[in-house]
Amino acid sequence: MADVTLEALLQEGRTFPPSEDFARGALLRDGRLYDVAAGDPEAFWATQAGELLDWSEPWHTVLEWELPFAKWFLGGRLNASYNCVDRHVAAGHGAQVALLWEGEPGDARQITYAQLLDDVSRCANALKALGVRKGDRVAIYLGMVPELPVAMLACARLGAAHSVVFGGFTSDSLRDRINDAECKVLITGDGAWRRGNIVPLKEIADAAMTETPSIERCLVLRRTAQADVAMQDGRDFWWHDLVDAQAPECPPEPMDAEDLLFILYTSGTTGKPKGIMHTTGGYLTQVAFTHKYVFDLKPETDVFWCTADCGWVTGHSYIVYGPLANRATSVMYEGTPDYPDKERFWSIVEKYKVTTLYTAPTAIRTFMKWGTQYSDAHDLSSLRLLGSVGEPINPEAWVWYWKNIGGGNCPVVDTWWQTETGAIMISPLPGTTVAKPGSATFPLPGIGSDIVNDEGVPVPIPGGGYLVLTQPWPSMLRGIWGDPDRYRDTYWSRFEGRYFAGDGAKRDDEGYFWLLGRVDDIMLVAGHNISTTEVESALVSHPAVAEAAVVGRTDAMTGQAVSAFVILRSGNEPTDALVTELRDHVAHHIGPIAKPKTILFAEDLPKTRSGKIMRRLLRNVAEDETLGDTTTLADPSVVEGIKARYLSTSPDDEG
Ligand code: ATP
Ligand code: MG
C-alpha cells in the first residue's frame, strides 16, 4: 500500500473496530466487564485471582490499603512456579509445548510443560545446593536462552527473589544492581550470542564480582562453548555439572501472596534506575488476567510471541509469568531483528505460525525505515492480533503495522504500562474496543485512571495533563528496594492520594487516552505546552521520515524552541528543501507554534538498551551541555556522533 494512502487513512481520523470475524471468536465481545469491575473493583480482582490461579491457602482479605502501601490477597498462599508449570502438567497438558525457542546460530529447541517442570525442579535443587533459601536474592545475567525463564521459575519455586539484569549491560551496571539488592548467587553463562558475535558474559560477571561482597556462588551455563572460561574454585559451578545431576523433583514452597517474587530495575530512560519490587499473588493475578484478555489467548491454538528481552518487565510479565500461568505456547527468540538478515522476524512468524505478536514501536519504526520488501517476502497469514509496548506508537507506525504486518485483518493493541505497574493498565480489549491509531484507548477493567492538571484537579474531557492512577491495582509495585522514601516521593507526593506515572496524556472528546510522552520532556514554547509525541508523530507522518525525536531548547524569543532529530526512510536524501518541507508539514498538522526551529538529520537516535529514545541526552546536545548519565544507553557512540554534527551545523539558521 502506498504511503499516500496511509496518510489519507490517518487524516480521515479513521477508527478501527475489530473485524466481525475476530469479534465473533473473541473471549470478550462486549464491554460488560468494565461495568462489573467498576461496580466493585476488589470483588472483580478477587474473582480473577480465584479463576486464573491455584492457591494452596485462600486469602481472608482482598485488599489492605494504607496509602501508599497496598497488600493484596492477605493470608493467601500460592507458588508462582507451581502456577506456571506443575498444575498444567497435573491437568494432563505435559506434552504441550511451553517454549518454542529460536536460537542465534540456527539452534532451535521445543520445551514442553513436562520438560519445563523437570528443568525448573533440577535448577531449584541446584540453587538449594548452592545455599539459596527462601527470602534470598539471586541475580540472573544471561542472554535469551530457555535457562533464563527456568532460572527465574526455580527461584520462585524456592521463594528466593530474582533480579534479572539484561545481558547487554556492562560489568559496572551488573555490579551496582547486585550490590543494591545484596544478591547471594549469580547465574550467568560463558557467553551470549549477539549478531554472530559472542558477548563474554562470564568475563563481564567476573569483573563485576570483584566488587560484589554478597555473592557467594556463581552458576555458569555453557552456551557458546568458548575455550577459555575462568572458573573460580569453590565459587563457580557449571550448570551442566550441577543442575543436570539433580533430581527432577523439588516441592514448591508455599509463599505468602505478599512475599517478594522479584526485583527489577527500570530501564533508566529518565535517570538512575529504580529497583522495583513485585510480590507474588497480586502480580500473578494481573499478568495472567491481562495476558488472557488483552491478547485474547486461546491456549489450544495460539502461538504467542513477545519480542522483548527477559531483562525488562515486558519479558517478565509477557514471556514468563503471564503466558506460562495461562498455559500458552510461546516463541522465545535469542537474537535481534536484523541478524542474519532483515527478514528474521518474518521468517520466525512464518516458521512457527505465530498468531499473536507483541513488539515495540522502536522495532516497528525500524521496519518502516527498511521498507516492506522484507515482510512481503513471508507468509504472515497466521497472525491474528498485534500488540505494541514501550513508547507511544506514532499513528503512522500503528497503521503501517496494521497494514503491512497484520494484512489489515488484525486488531492492534497499544498497551500502556510500566515496570512499576507490573502489568498492562491502559489498552484496548481487542474483541470489543474500536481502536484509534496512536491511542492506548481506555484503562482496563479494574483500573482507575485519570488526567489531572498542575493542582491535581481532574481535567475535563477533552483535555490534557498528567496521567495518574486513582486506586490500587493487584500488580502495583510494593516499593523501591531499600528506599521507601524514594517510593513515596517519586510516585505518591506529586498528587495527594494518587499514583503519578510521570507521563503526560490527554483525552479526546470520546474519552480515549492518548499518551503524550514524559512529563519531563514536555516543551513550553511561547507559553504553550507542546508534547514531544505529537510533534514526533507529525514528523513521522511525512513519507520521508521513519523516526523522529524532539526536545525543547532554550530560546531567547520563545522561552523554548523545538529541536528535531530525524531519521529518514531508505531512499530519501537529507536536503535543505526537505528541512523546509518538514517544518511546514508540522505547522500544517499541529500549528505554526510547534514548527521545529532546527531539524538535524541523523543516522540513529540515542536509545536505552530496551530501545526507548533518551530525549534528555538530546536536550543536553541541543543546549550544548555535557551529557548526563549514559550508562543505560545501548550505544554511547550514537549520541557522541549527533553531538559532533550538531555543533558543526548552525542551529539558528531557520527563523
Ligand atoms: P526509568 O523509569 O528508569 O526512567 P522507563 O520509564 O523507561 O525508565 P519502563 O518501566 O521500562 O522504564 O518504561 C515505562 C514507560 O514507558 C512509561 O512510563 C511510558 O513513558 C513508556 N510507555 C510504555 N508503554 C507505552 C505506551 N504504550 N504508550 C506510551 N508510552 C509507553
Ligand atoms: Mg519510568
PDB file of N, CA and C and ligand atoms in Angstrom, residues 274 418 420 518, ligand 2:
ATOM      1  N   LYS A 274      15.501   2.404  39.160  1.00  0.00           N
ATOM      2  CA  LYS A 274      14.918   2.149  40.475  1.00  0.00           C
ATOM      3  C   LYS A 274      14.674   0.649  40.610  1.00  0.00           C
ATOM      4  N   GLN A 418       4.093   0.195  32.916  1.00  0.00           N
ATOM      5  CA  GLN A 418       5.453   0.495  33.371  1.00  0.00           C
ATOM      6  C   GLN A 418       5.992  -0.671  34.197  1.00  0.00           C
ATOM      7  N   GLU A 420       6.800  -0.386  37.064  1.00  0.00           N
ATOM      8  CA  GLU A 420       6.138  -0.189  38.350  1.00  0.00           C
ATOM      9  C   GLU A 420       4.727  -0.766  38.385  1.00  0.00           C
ATOM     10  N   ARG A 518       6.966  11.739  28.249  1.00  0.00           N
ATOM     11  CA  ARG A 518       7.346  12.002  29.636  1.00  0.00           C
ATOM     12  C   ARG A 518       7.041  13.448  30.000  1.00  0.00           C
TER      13      ARG A 518
HETATM   14 MG    MG B   2       9.789   5.163  34.341  1.00  0.00          MG
END
